[in-house]
Amino acid sequence: MPWRANNTEDIQAVERHAAFRIGVFSTPTYTTGDWPKMMTDELPPSYLPRFTAAEKRDILGKFSSAPCLSGLSKFCALGSADFFAIDSYRTQWIAAPPDGMASCVHNTSHPLWPECHTTVLFDSNGGWAAGPSPDPLSDSWLQATPNFLRASLIELQKRWPTKKMYISEFGFVEPFEAQRTELFRITEDVTRTRTSSGFGSRLTQSALKRGDRVIATARSLEKLQHLVARIEPALRCHLRTLQLDVTDGEAVLRAKANEALAIWGQIDILVNNAGIGLPSLLEEGGAAHLRRQFATNVFGVIDLTAAVLPHLRASKQAAILVVGSRSAWKTEIPGIGPYSASKAAVHSLTETLATEVAPFNIRVLLIAPGSFRTEGIYGQLYNLSNRIAVNDPIREASMSKFKSIAGTEKGDPDKAMEAVVDIVRGEGVAAGRPWPGLLVLGEDAERDVRDKCNKVLKALDDWKDVTCGVNFDSVRL
């Protein structure tokens, strides 16, 4: 991945890294039967011997009348392996040579020729979810990279398609290995939503394009750097970033709120978007699993809101946006209990909050999105720490369902966040309409909310005689 996301030379360096490192083996085997084109274009035959037709045939595999990926009509690429090994403890970013790409590409005496790229090892100092790299003696290479790993696998599959990919963890025990965080904490770090990805990133970009000033927050400074790199340079003057973890507690968050206030001198809008999903059967996860789920989704929202409210009262156009979920309405799905319970709590608390801050002219918007195609939303590991045998069938069915969702969502997150900004600004789809208080987003969410309402209404109708028949009997004097 490029060290500088929008830097043309670093992007070129990535292509050179792919060709001269992985591509030199994978491209012949998987796609063309020949060296990567970049190599044959730049390296003379005296330096890089060319394959003969017979050698290409041996590389590609058996004689076949089937169409060929390589363009050689008689042969078909039958890659002999579908395994990639990745050192997932290290984040390696690719950058152009320090003296520029032009100084290297056609200069055989350049120390980086012919690859013409360099690598940057970077740790955000966020490291594993519970802190920096656990081994202080090897922190030059031992770095937590769960976010980077997903992007690497996607890129490998795109460049060199394979029918299946096996992923496992193995390796030597390093010093301080026992101090590593449990795997659920690592995946939690990956999948926690933030300004730097998902709805938060899109909301930020939409607000900036409308001329608003934004303070983007995330647990990882590295992620914030990536967000800034994706923003158009002309808009960056209205963007500031602040490292913030909603689970740090109200005292720390109050200090962060004061720090944010000092940036622009005022805070008008608070967006509570932090959230994680930790799938588990309720019996197997128990209260401990629920506490982890609620720590971010519920208590984090309460603590951050309490920290920012004093500043919002001073604004003449204050608003609080809270991202809930349609899962608060559609709860009858095995495995979603901890998440839906946390979002139901968020919905209830938000509705009460709206009443309590109304005297200060602070508007509150509860957003209940359905399924949207945002990054990493279904990347969480299912809780398997306490498997109970009789639950195996329902757990396995639940796990299969979760695995099948990613990539099938119909919701467009860009459109969703454009609508949210419209509402806050009173323009576009919101022009001339009253503040909604509740915004349900997505066809699936609309259907599920209606289903829940109809179910409740039917229960009231069917049992009205019982519901209304439990008052004290009238007493006549």
Tab-separated table of C-alpha atoms in Angstrom:
chain	number	residue	atom	x	y	z
A	1	MET	CA	0.000	0.000	0.000
A	2	PRO	CA	1.335	3.497	-0.773
A	3	TRP	CA	2.903	5.377	2.109
A	4	ARG	CA	1.255	8.587	0.894
A	5	ALA	CA	-2.207	7.711	-0.368
A	6	ASN	CA	-2.513	10.409	-3.047
A	7	ASN	CA	1.135	10.593	-4.065
A	8	THR	CA	1.627	9.571	-7.710
A	9	GLU	CA	5.195	8.357	-7.225
A	10	ASP	CA	4.314	6.229	-4.193
A	11	ILE	CA	1.472	4.650	-6.174
A	12	GLN	CA	3.960	3.871	-8.952
A	13	ALA	CA	6.291	2.422	-6.321
A	14	VAL	CA	3.545	0.054	-5.185
A	15	GLU	CA	3.202	-1.265	-8.750
A	16	ARG	CA	6.947	-1.814	-8.954
A	17	HIS	CA	6.923	-3.595	-5.604
A	18	ALA	CA	4.111	-5.842	-6.818
A	19	ALA	CA	5.878	-6.657	-10.074
A	20	PHE	CA	9.429	-7.167	-8.836
A	21	ARG	CA	8.584	-8.942	-5.562
A	22	ILE	CA	5.369	-10.999	-5.560
A	23	GLY	CA	4.573	-10.639	-9.258
A	24	VAL	CA	7.793	-12.220	-10.452
A	25	PHE	CA	6.462	-15.525	-9.103
A	26	SER	CA	2.690	-15.064	-9.113
A	27	THR	CA	2.077	-13.394	-12.473
A	28	PRO	CA	3.514	-16.263	-14.572
A	29	THR	CA	1.774	-18.928	-12.527
A	30	TYR	CA	-1.628	-17.333	-12.156
A	31	THR	CA	-2.264	-15.045	-15.096
A	32	THR	CA	0.148	-14.744	-18.047
A	33	GLY	CA	2.798	-17.459	-18.102
A	34	ASP	CA	5.396	-14.720	-18.453
A	35	TRP	CA	7.243	-12.171	-16.345
A	36	PRO	CA	5.262	-9.079	-15.285
A	37	LYS	CA	5.131	-6.671	-18.232
A	38	MET	CA	6.856	-3.947	-16.212
A	39	MET	CA	9.890	-6.203	-15.888
A	40	THR	CA	10.087	-7.156	-19.567
A	41	ASP	CA	9.572	-3.522	-20.598
A	42	GLU	CA	12.457	-2.279	-18.494
A	43	LEU	CA	14.970	-5.116	-18.142
A	44	PRO	CA	16.948	-6.237	-21.213
A	45	PRO	CA	17.144	-9.966	-22.097
A	46	SER	CA	20.755	-9.975	-20.958
A	47	TYR	CA	19.540	-9.109	-17.469
A	48	LEU	CA	16.197	-10.930	-17.505
A	49	PRO	CA	16.204	-13.975	-19.820
A	50	ARG	CA	12.960	-14.361	-21.747
A	51	PHE	CA	10.824	-17.488	-21.616
A	52	THR	CA	10.547	-19.625	-24.701
A	53	ALA	CA	7.156	-20.864	-25.912
A	54	ALA	CA	7.938	-24.288	-24.447
A	55	GLU	CA	8.839	-22.773	-21.099
A	56	LYS	CA	5.611	-20.777	-21.043
A	57	ARG	CA	3.749	-23.993	-21.776
A	58	ASP	CA	5.437	-25.684	-18.836
A	59	ILE	CA	4.577	-22.759	-16.578
A	60	LEU	CA	0.966	-22.542	-17.648
A	61	GLY	CA	0.219	-26.236	-17.396
A	62	LYS	CA	-1.417	-28.824	-19.566
A	63	PHE	CA	-2.498	-28.514	-23.174
A	64	SER	CA	-6.109	-27.396	-23.220
A	65	SER	CA	-8.636	-26.212	-25.769
A	66	ALA	CA	-10.239	-23.990	-23.099
A	67	PRO	CA	-9.777	-20.191	-23.257
A	68	CYS	CA	-6.601	-18.948	-21.651
A	69	LEU	CA	-6.065	-16.033	-19.322
A	70	SER	CA	-2.646	-15.589	-20.874
A	71	GLY	CA	-3.826	-14.918	-24.411
A	72	LEU	CA	-1.942	-17.996	-25.650
A	73	SER	CA	-4.766	-19.799	-27.418
A	74	LYS	CA	-3.522	-23.345	-26.805
A	75	PHE	CA	-2.684	-23.185	-23.157
A	76	CYS	CA	-4.587	-22.462	-20.018
A	77	ALA	CA	-3.142	-21.090	-16.761
A	78	LEU	CA	-3.495	-23.750	-14.098
A	79	GLY	CA	-1.746	-22.121	-11.149
A	80	SER	CA	-0.171	-24.849	-9.056
A	81	ALA	CA	-0.772	-23.178	-5.702
A	82	ASP	CA	-3.369	-21.036	-4.032
A	83	PHE	CA	-1.428	-20.125	-0.930
A	84	PHE	CA	0.129	-16.803	0.039
A	85	ALA	CA	2.222	-16.328	3.163
A	86	ILE	CA	2.029	-12.910	4.788
A	87	ASP	CA	4.005	-11.636	7.744
A	88	SER	CA	0.953	-10.132	9.401
A	89	TYR	CA	2.875	-8.803	12.376
A	90	ARG	CA	4.422	-6.074	10.270
A	91	THR	CA	2.929	-3.112	8.449
A	92	GLN	CA	5.069	-2.396	5.387
A	93	TRP	CA	4.181	0.660	3.344
A	94	ILE	CA	5.738	1.355	-0.059
A	95	ALA	CA	7.315	4.670	-0.999
A	96	ALA	CA	9.187	6.076	-3.990
A	97	PRO	CA	12.965	6.512	-3.731
A	98	PRO	CA	13.874	9.526	-1.592
A	99	ASP	CA	15.403	11.266	-4.636
A	100	GLY	CA	12.377	10.597	-6.830
A	101	MET	CA	11.242	7.914	-9.249
A	102	ALA	CA	12.831	9.523	-12.322
A	103	SER	CA	16.284	9.312	-10.763
A	104	CYS	CA	16.025	5.533	-10.471
A	105	VAL	CA	13.937	3.939	-13.217
A	106	HIS	CA	16.478	4.308	-16.046
A	107	ASN	CA	19.591	4.535	-13.871
A	108	THR	CA	21.170	1.102	-13.447
A	109	SER	CA	23.697	2.531	-10.989
A	110	HIS	CA	20.995	3.709	-8.607
A	111	PRO	CA	21.150	1.659	-5.373
A	112	LEU	CA	17.408	0.909	-5.588
A	113	TRP	CA	17.367	-0.104	-9.270
A	114	PRO	CA	15.532	-1.995	-10.737
A	115	GLU	CA	12.791	-2.178	-8.089
A	116	CYS	CA	12.935	1.586	-7.489
A	117	HIS	CA	11.000	1.692	-4.266
A	118	THR	CA	11.669	1.664	-0.576
A	119	THR	CA	9.665	0.384	2.377
A	120	VAL	CA	8.470	2.213	5.456
A	121	LEU	CA	7.729	0.290	8.640
A	122	PHE	CA	5.156	2.177	10.616
A	123	ASP	CA	3.328	1.595	13.877
A	124	SER	CA	0.753	4.169	14.914
A	125	ASN	CA	1.807	3.529	18.529
A	126	GLY	CA	-1.703	2.230	18.950
A	127	GLY	CA	-0.319	-1.227	18.234
A	128	TRP	CA	-2.443	-4.037	19.535
A	129	ALA	CA	-5.837	-3.045	20.853
A	130	ALA	CA	-4.538	-2.800	24.418
A	131	GLY	CA	-1.431	-0.782	23.665
A	132	PRO	CA	1.815	-0.704	21.700
A	133	SER	CA	3.766	-3.671	20.425
A	134	PRO	CA	4.144	-5.985	23.426
A	135	ASP	CA	7.814	-6.734	22.806
A	136	PRO	CA	9.916	-3.601	23.429
A	137	LEU	CA	13.019	-5.365	22.079
A	138	SER	CA	11.571	-5.984	18.623
A	139	ASP	CA	9.271	-3.057	18.002
A	140	SER	CA	11.088	-2.239	14.775
A	141	TRP	CA	9.283	-5.154	13.133
A	142	LEU	CA	6.635	-6.511	15.492
A	143	GLN	CA	3.649	-4.379	14.690
A	144	ALA	CA	-0.070	-4.962	14.915
A	145	THR	CA	-1.603	-4.991	11.448
A	146	PRO	CA	-5.139	-6.387	11.506
A	147	ASN	CA	-6.419	-3.504	9.360
A	148	PHE	CA	-3.567	-3.818	6.888
A	149	LEU	CA	-3.986	-7.589	6.574
A	150	ARG	CA	-7.523	-7.346	5.211
A	151	ALA	CA	-6.453	-4.839	2.557
A	152	SER	CA	-3.491	-7.046	1.614
A	153	LEU	CA	-5.672	-10.112	1.076
A	154	ILE	CA	-8.112	-8.141	-1.062
A	155	GLU	CA	-5.257	-6.814	-3.211
A	156	LEU	CA	-3.692	-10.258	-3.641
A	157	GLN	CA	-6.975	-11.759	-4.784
A	158	LYS	CA	-7.565	-8.886	-7.217
A	159	ARG	CA	-4.139	-9.133	-8.850
A	160	TRP	CA	-3.750	-12.920	-8.860
A	161	PRO	CA	-7.211	-14.514	-8.617
A	162	THR	CA	-7.456	-17.863	-6.897
A	163	LYS	CA	-10.450	-20.071	-6.168
A	164	LYS	CA	-9.752	-20.314	-2.474
A	165	MET	CA	-7.430	-18.888	0.118
A	166	TYR	CA	-6.427	-20.556	3.365
A	167	ILE	CA	-5.453	-18.340	6.283
A	168	SER	CA	-3.871	-19.610	9.474
A	169	GLU	CA	-1.615	-18.289	12.204
A	170	PHE	CA	1.715	-19.862	13.002
A	171	GLY	CA	5.170	-18.756	13.991
A	172	PHE	CA	7.760	-18.673	16.732
A	173	VAL	CA	7.075	-17.429	20.226
A	174	GLU	CA	8.607	-14.014	20.684
A	175	PRO	CA	9.686	-12.400	23.957
A	176	PHE	CA	6.688	-11.001	25.828
A	177	GLU	CA	4.393	-13.127	23.621
A	178	ALA	CA	2.218	-13.988	26.611
A	179	GLN	CA	1.396	-10.311	27.054
A	180	ARG	CA	-0.398	-10.092	23.713
A	181	THR	CA	-4.022	-9.161	23.836
A	182	GLU	CA	-6.705	-11.772	23.293
A	183	LEU	CA	-7.753	-12.143	19.678
A	184	PHE	CA	-11.184	-10.639	20.301
A	185	ARG	CA	-9.523	-7.377	21.360
A	186	ILE	CA	-7.508	-7.291	18.138
A	187	THR	CA	-10.555	-7.853	15.935
A	188	GLU	CA	-12.469	-5.353	18.047
A	189	ASP	CA	-9.834	-2.786	17.166
A	190	VAL	CA	-10.317	-3.512	13.471
A	191	THR	CA	-14.070	-3.400	13.366
A	192	ARG	CA	-14.777	-0.484	15.676
A	193	THR	CA	-16.373	2.249	13.597
A	194	ARG	CA	-14.823	5.678	13.700
A	195	THR	CA	-14.535	8.914	11.759
A	196	SER	CA	-11.659	7.415	9.776
A	197	SER	CA	-13.807	4.768	8.061
A	198	GLY	CA	-17.367	3.730	7.282
A	199	PHE	CA	-20.131	6.258	7.912
A	200	GLY	CA	-17.729	8.576	9.744
A	201	SER	CA	-15.388	9.004	6.790
A	202	ARG	CA	-18.240	9.693	4.404
A	203	LEU	CA	-19.941	12.113	6.768
A	204	THR	CA	-16.676	13.993	7.132
A	205	GLN	CA	-16.177	14.306	3.391
A	206	SER	CA	-19.762	15.403	2.777
A	207	ALA	CA	-19.622	18.063	5.498
A	208	LEU	CA	-16.307	19.429	4.214
A	209	LYS	CA	-17.648	19.686	0.672
A	210	ARG	CA	-20.565	21.778	2.007
A	211	GLY	CA	-18.150	24.226	3.637
A	212	ASP	CA	-18.369	22.965	7.217
A	213	ARG	CA	-15.406	22.663	9.576
A	214	VAL	CA	-14.781	19.181	10.966
A	215	ILE	CA	-12.812	17.681	13.851
A	216	ALA	CA	-12.391	14.015	12.960
A	217	THR	CA	-11.642	11.570	15.754
A	218	ALA	CA	-10.476	7.971	15.906
A	219	ARG	CA	-8.649	5.649	18.268
A	220	SER	CA	-5.738	5.391	15.814
A	221	LEU	CA	-3.725	8.351	14.578
A	222	GLU	CA	-2.663	6.174	11.649
A	223	LYS	CA	-6.273	5.889	10.508
A	224	LEU	CA	-6.740	9.623	10.827
A	225	GLN	CA	-3.720	10.155	8.603
A	226	HIS	CA	-5.306	7.938	5.967
A	227	LEU	CA	-8.524	9.916	6.225
A	228	VAL	CA	-6.702	13.207	5.671
A	229	ALA	CA	-4.914	11.715	2.663
A	230	ARG	CA	-8.275	10.867	1.069
A	231	ILE	CA	-9.627	14.399	1.452
A	232	GLU	CA	-9.235	16.814	-1.464
A	233	PRO	CA	-6.288	19.129	-0.697
A	234	ALA	CA	-8.460	22.241	-1.102
A	235	LEU	CA	-10.741	21.035	1.703
A	236	ARG	CA	-8.109	20.053	4.246
A	237	CYS	CA	-7.881	23.546	5.695
A	238	HIS	CA	-11.278	22.920	7.313
A	239	LEU	CA	-10.289	19.532	8.757
A	240	ARG	CA	-8.568	18.845	12.046
A	241	THR	CA	-7.963	15.469	13.694
A	242	LEU	CA	-7.968	14.342	17.302
A	243	GLN	CA	-7.089	10.939	18.743
A	244	LEU	CA	-9.974	9.834	20.948
A	245	ASP	CA	-11.181	6.574	22.455
A	246	VAL	CA	-14.737	6.702	23.768
A	247	THR	CA	-13.951	3.978	26.303
A	248	ASP	CA	-11.361	6.124	28.124
A	249	GLY	CA	-13.954	7.427	30.582
A	250	GLU	CA	-15.712	10.733	31.143
A	251	ALA	CA	-12.767	12.536	32.776
A	252	VAL	CA	-10.434	11.868	29.834
A	253	LEU	CA	-13.177	12.701	27.352
A	254	ARG	CA	-13.874	16.025	29.055
A	255	ALA	CA	-10.238	16.942	28.522
A	256	LYS	CA	-10.534	15.861	24.879
A	257	ALA	CA	-13.680	17.970	24.495
A	258	ASN	CA	-11.808	21.012	25.827
A	259	GLU	CA	-9.002	20.267	23.399
A	260	ALA	CA	-11.503	20.087	20.535
A	261	LEU	CA	-13.136	23.337	21.608
A	262	ALA	CA	-9.785	25.118	21.430
A	263	ILE	CA	-9.372	24.167	17.761
A	264	TRP	CA	-12.250	26.176	16.284
A	265	GLY	CA	-13.470	28.037	19.359
A	266	GLN	CA	-16.892	26.374	19.312
A	267	ILE	CA	-18.624	23.011	18.901
A	268	ASP	CA	-21.982	22.978	17.148
A	269	ILE	CA	-22.514	19.323	16.197
A	270	LEU	CA	-21.606	16.135	18.045
A	271	VAL	CA	-21.718	12.880	16.079
A	272	ASN	CA	-21.805	9.721	18.196
A	273	ASN	CA	-20.698	7.160	15.621
A	274	ALA	CA	-18.358	4.872	17.583
A	275	GLY	CA	-19.590	1.311	17.725
A	276	ILE	CA	-18.604	-2.329	17.541
A	277	GLY	CA	-20.499	-5.556	16.984
A	278	LEU	CA	-19.505	-8.645	18.953
A	279	PRO	CA	-21.639	-11.597	17.785
A	280	SER	CA	-22.349	-14.305	20.351
A	281	LEU	CA	-25.107	-16.529	21.603
A	282	LEU	CA	-26.337	-14.965	24.822
A	283	GLU	CA	-25.846	-18.063	26.976
A	284	GLU	CA	-22.297	-18.569	25.748
A	285	GLY	CA	-21.221	-14.938	25.983
A	286	GLY	CA	-22.872	-14.163	29.275
A	287	ALA	CA	-22.651	-10.860	31.095
A	288	ALA	CA	-18.927	-10.429	30.417
A	289	HIS	CA	-19.538	-10.332	26.680
A	290	LEU	CA	-22.383	-7.871	27.118
A	291	ARG	CA	-20.166	-5.590	29.203
A	292	ARG	CA	-17.585	-5.465	26.407
A	293	GLN	CA	-20.323	-4.688	23.926
A	294	PHE	CA	-21.862	-1.955	26.063
A	295	ALA	CA	-18.509	-0.361	26.947
A	296	THR	CA	-18.247	1.266	23.530
A	297	ASN	CA	-21.773	1.309	22.172
A	298	VAL	CA	-23.562	2.589	25.276
A	299	PHE	CA	-21.233	3.921	27.957
A	300	GLY	CA	-18.933	5.485	25.369
A	301	VAL	CA	-21.872	7.396	23.891
A	302	ILE	CA	-23.018	8.575	27.328
A	303	ASP	CA	-19.535	9.658	28.432
A	304	LEU	CA	-18.735	11.549	25.244
A	305	THR	CA	-22.122	13.263	25.193
A	306	ALA	CA	-21.742	14.363	28.804
A	307	ALA	CA	-18.257	15.690	28.040
A	308	VAL	CA	-19.395	17.793	25.061
A	309	LEU	CA	-22.805	19.001	26.288
A	310	PRO	CA	-21.474	22.044	28.216
A	311	HIS	CA	-19.978	23.350	24.963
A	312	LEU	CA	-23.089	22.579	22.913
A	313	ARG	CA	-25.234	24.687	25.250
A	314	ALA	CA	-23.184	27.708	24.208
A	315	SER	CA	-24.017	27.156	20.531
A	316	LYS	CA	-27.032	28.692	18.798
A	317	GLN	CA	-27.297	25.827	16.306
A	318	ALA	CA	-26.347	22.785	18.371
A	319	ALA	CA	-27.251	19.249	17.403
A	320	ILE	CA	-26.372	15.763	18.579
A	321	LEU	CA	-26.379	12.923	16.044
A	322	VAL	CA	-26.464	9.385	17.406
A	323	VAL	CA	-25.954	6.410	15.112
A	324	GLY	CA	-28.172	3.592	16.333
A	325	SER	CA	-29.248	0.593	14.275
A	326	ARG	CA	-32.269	-1.139	12.840
A	327	SER	CA	-31.042	-4.066	14.977
A	328	ALA	CA	-32.766	-2.338	17.894
A	329	TRP	CA	-36.004	-3.124	16.038
A	330	LYS	CA	-35.086	-6.496	14.512
A	331	THR	CA	-33.761	-8.480	17.441
A	332	GLU	CA	-34.976	-11.993	16.604
A	333	ILE	CA	-31.666	-13.136	15.091
A	334	PRO	CA	-29.480	-15.623	17.012
A	335	GLY	CA	-26.050	-14.198	17.732
A	336	ILE	CA	-27.007	-10.545	17.465
A	337	GLY	CA	-28.314	-10.249	21.023
A	338	PRO	CA	-25.403	-8.291	22.572
A	339	TYR	CA	-25.278	-5.835	19.690
A	340	SER	CA	-29.033	-5.321	19.353
A	341	ALA	CA	-29.343	-4.904	23.130
A	342	SER	CA	-26.671	-2.195	23.091
A	343	LYS	CA	-28.363	-0.383	20.226
A	344	ALA	CA	-31.786	-0.664	21.887
A	345	ALA	CA	-30.247	0.984	24.940
A	346	VAL	CA	-28.784	3.707	22.714
A	347	HIS	CA	-32.199	4.327	21.152
A	348	SER	CA	-33.923	4.605	24.514
A	349	LEU	CA	-31.255	6.868	25.988
A	350	THR	CA	-31.231	9.083	22.899
A	351	GLU	CA	-34.995	9.614	23.052
A	352	THR	CA	-34.724	10.638	26.703
A	353	LEU	CA	-31.722	12.850	25.960
A	354	ALA	CA	-33.710	14.689	23.274
A	355	THR	CA	-36.306	15.663	25.891
A	356	GLU	CA	-33.715	16.736	28.455
A	357	VAL	CA	-31.718	19.003	26.119
A	358	ALA	CA	-34.720	20.501	24.280
A	359	PRO	CA	-34.911	23.464	26.731
A	360	PHE	CA	-31.431	24.460	25.544
A	361	ASN	CA	-32.485	24.372	21.869
A	362	ILE	CA	-30.227	21.403	21.216
A	363	ARG	CA	-31.630	19.196	18.489
A	364	VAL	CA	-31.103	15.425	18.638
A	365	LEU	CA	-31.223	13.068	15.651
A	366	LEU	CA	-31.334	9.300	16.156
A	367	ILE	CA	-30.160	7.517	13.002
A	368	ALA	CA	-31.209	3.876	12.525
A	369	PRO	CA	-29.400	2.468	9.478
A	370	GLY	CA	-30.019	-0.970	8.029
A	371	SER	CA	-27.378	-2.908	6.098
A	372	PHE	CA	-24.879	-0.662	4.321
A	373	ARG	CA	-21.741	-1.621	2.475
A	374	THR	CA	-19.226	-0.082	4.858
A	375	GLU	CA	-15.694	-1.295	5.532
A	376	GLY	CA	-15.122	-4.206	7.896
A	377	ILE	CA	-18.594	-4.160	9.408
A	378	TYR	CA	-18.818	-7.960	9.445
A	379	GLY	CA	-15.165	-8.633	10.184
A	380	GLN	CA	-15.726	-9.509	13.837
A	381	LEU	CA	-14.965	-12.977	15.153
A	382	TYR	CA	-17.898	-14.887	16.546
A	383	ASN	CA	-17.518	-15.573	20.252
A	384	LEU	CA	-16.388	-19.196	20.662
A	385	SER	CA	-14.845	-18.937	24.116
A	386	ASN	CA	-17.593	-20.929	25.827
A	387	ARG	CA	-19.101	-23.343	23.308
A	388	ILE	CA	-21.987	-25.383	24.678
A	389	ALA	CA	-22.550	-28.551	22.677
A	390	VAL	CA	-26.346	-28.398	22.529
A	391	ASN	CA	-26.035	-24.955	20.916
A	392	ASP	CA	-23.818	-26.170	18.059
A	393	PRO	CA	-26.546	-26.238	15.344
A	394	ILE	CA	-27.922	-22.779	16.087
A	395	ARG	CA	-24.434	-21.298	16.522
A	396	GLU	CA	-23.163	-22.768	13.246
A	397	ALA	CA	-26.223	-21.508	11.368
A	398	SER	CA	-25.745	-18.085	12.908
A	399	MET	CA	-22.056	-17.977	12.004
A	400	SER	CA	-22.819	-18.958	8.414
A	401	LYS	CA	-25.383	-16.188	8.153
A	402	PHE	CA	-22.950	-13.570	9.407
A	403	LYS	CA	-20.265	-14.725	6.968
A	404	SER	CA	-22.629	-14.505	4.003
A	405	ILE	CA	-23.683	-10.865	4.437
A	406	ALA	CA	-20.555	-8.843	3.625
A	407	GLY	CA	-20.704	-7.445	0.100
A	408	THR	CA	-24.412	-8.138	-0.385
A	409	GLU	CA	-25.729	-5.037	1.395
A	410	LYS	CA	-27.929	-2.829	-0.780
A	411	GLY	CA	-27.384	0.347	1.218
A	412	ASP	CA	-25.092	2.996	-0.280
A	413	PRO	CA	-23.264	4.685	2.641
A	414	ASP	CA	-22.418	7.744	0.542
A	415	LYS	CA	-26.088	8.458	-0.162
A	416	ALA	CA	-26.971	7.840	3.486
A	417	MET	CA	-24.488	10.381	4.820
A	418	GLU	CA	-25.428	12.946	2.184
A	419	ALA	CA	-28.994	12.708	3.492
A	420	VAL	CA	-27.798	13.175	7.083
A	421	VAL	CA	-25.869	16.321	6.161
A	422	ASP	CA	-28.937	17.571	4.283
A	423	ILE	CA	-30.991	17.235	7.482
A	424	VAL	CA	-28.433	18.984	9.677
A	425	ARG	CA	-28.164	21.869	7.209
A	426	GLY	CA	-31.871	21.960	6.282
A	427	GLU	CA	-31.230	21.608	2.577
A	428	GLY	CA	-31.563	19.037	-0.199
A	429	VAL	CA	-33.979	16.275	0.834
A	430	ALA	CA	-34.657	18.140	4.102
A	431	ALA	CA	-35.466	21.554	2.611
A	432	GLY	CA	-38.724	22.886	4.036
A	433	ARG	CA	-39.272	19.853	6.265
A	434	PRO	CA	-39.271	19.717	10.087
A	435	TRP	CA	-36.451	18.182	12.088
A	436	PRO	CA	-37.240	14.425	12.087
A	437	GLY	CA	-35.826	13.307	15.443
A	438	LEU	CA	-35.641	9.756	14.071
A	439	LEU	CA	-34.155	8.871	10.683
A	440	VAL	CA	-34.488	5.285	9.471
A	441	LEU	CA	-32.118	4.578	6.581
A	442	GLY	CA	-32.432	1.728	4.122
A	443	GLU	CA	-35.256	-0.305	2.606
A	444	ASP	CA	-34.484	-3.234	4.898
A	445	ALA	CA	-34.571	-0.977	7.958
A	446	GLU	CA	-37.895	0.536	6.892
A	447	ARG	CA	-39.375	-2.941	6.454
A	448	ASP	CA	-38.073	-4.187	9.803
A	449	VAL	CA	-39.325	-1.156	11.728
A	450	ARG	CA	-42.787	-1.540	10.187
A	451	ASP	CA	-42.792	-5.267	10.980
A	452	LYS	CA	-41.939	-4.561	14.615
A	453	CYS	CA	-44.616	-1.852	14.878
A	454	ASN	CA	-47.238	-4.147	13.352
A	455	LYS	CA	-46.217	-6.956	15.685
A	456	VAL	CA	-46.608	-4.690	18.712
A	457	LEU	CA	-49.941	-3.336	17.475
A	458	LYS	CA	-51.238	-6.858	16.840
A	459	ALA	CA	-50.271	-7.931	20.359
A	460	LEU	CA	-52.130	-4.906	21.741
A	461	ASP	CA	-55.213	-5.679	19.671
A	462	ASP	CA	-55.232	-9.414	20.396
A	463	TRP	CA	-54.803	-8.970	24.132
A	464	LYS	CA	-56.563	-5.648	24.672
A	465	ASP	CA	-59.076	-7.178	27.101
A	466	VAL	CA	-56.229	-8.438	29.284
A	467	THR	CA	-54.035	-5.375	28.811
A	468	CYS	CA	-56.819	-3.015	29.872
A	469	GLY	CA	-58.473	-5.328	32.386
A	470	VAL	CA	-56.044	-5.110	35.253
A	471	ASN	CA	-57.083	-1.855	36.950
A	472	PHE	CA	-58.533	-1.828	40.454
A	473	ASP	CA	-62.239	-2.517	40.457
A	474	SER	CA	-64.330	0.579	40.884
A	475	VAL	CA	-65.405	1.116	44.475
A	476	ARG	CA	-68.844	2.617	45.030
A	477	LEU	CA	-69.411	4.547	48.200
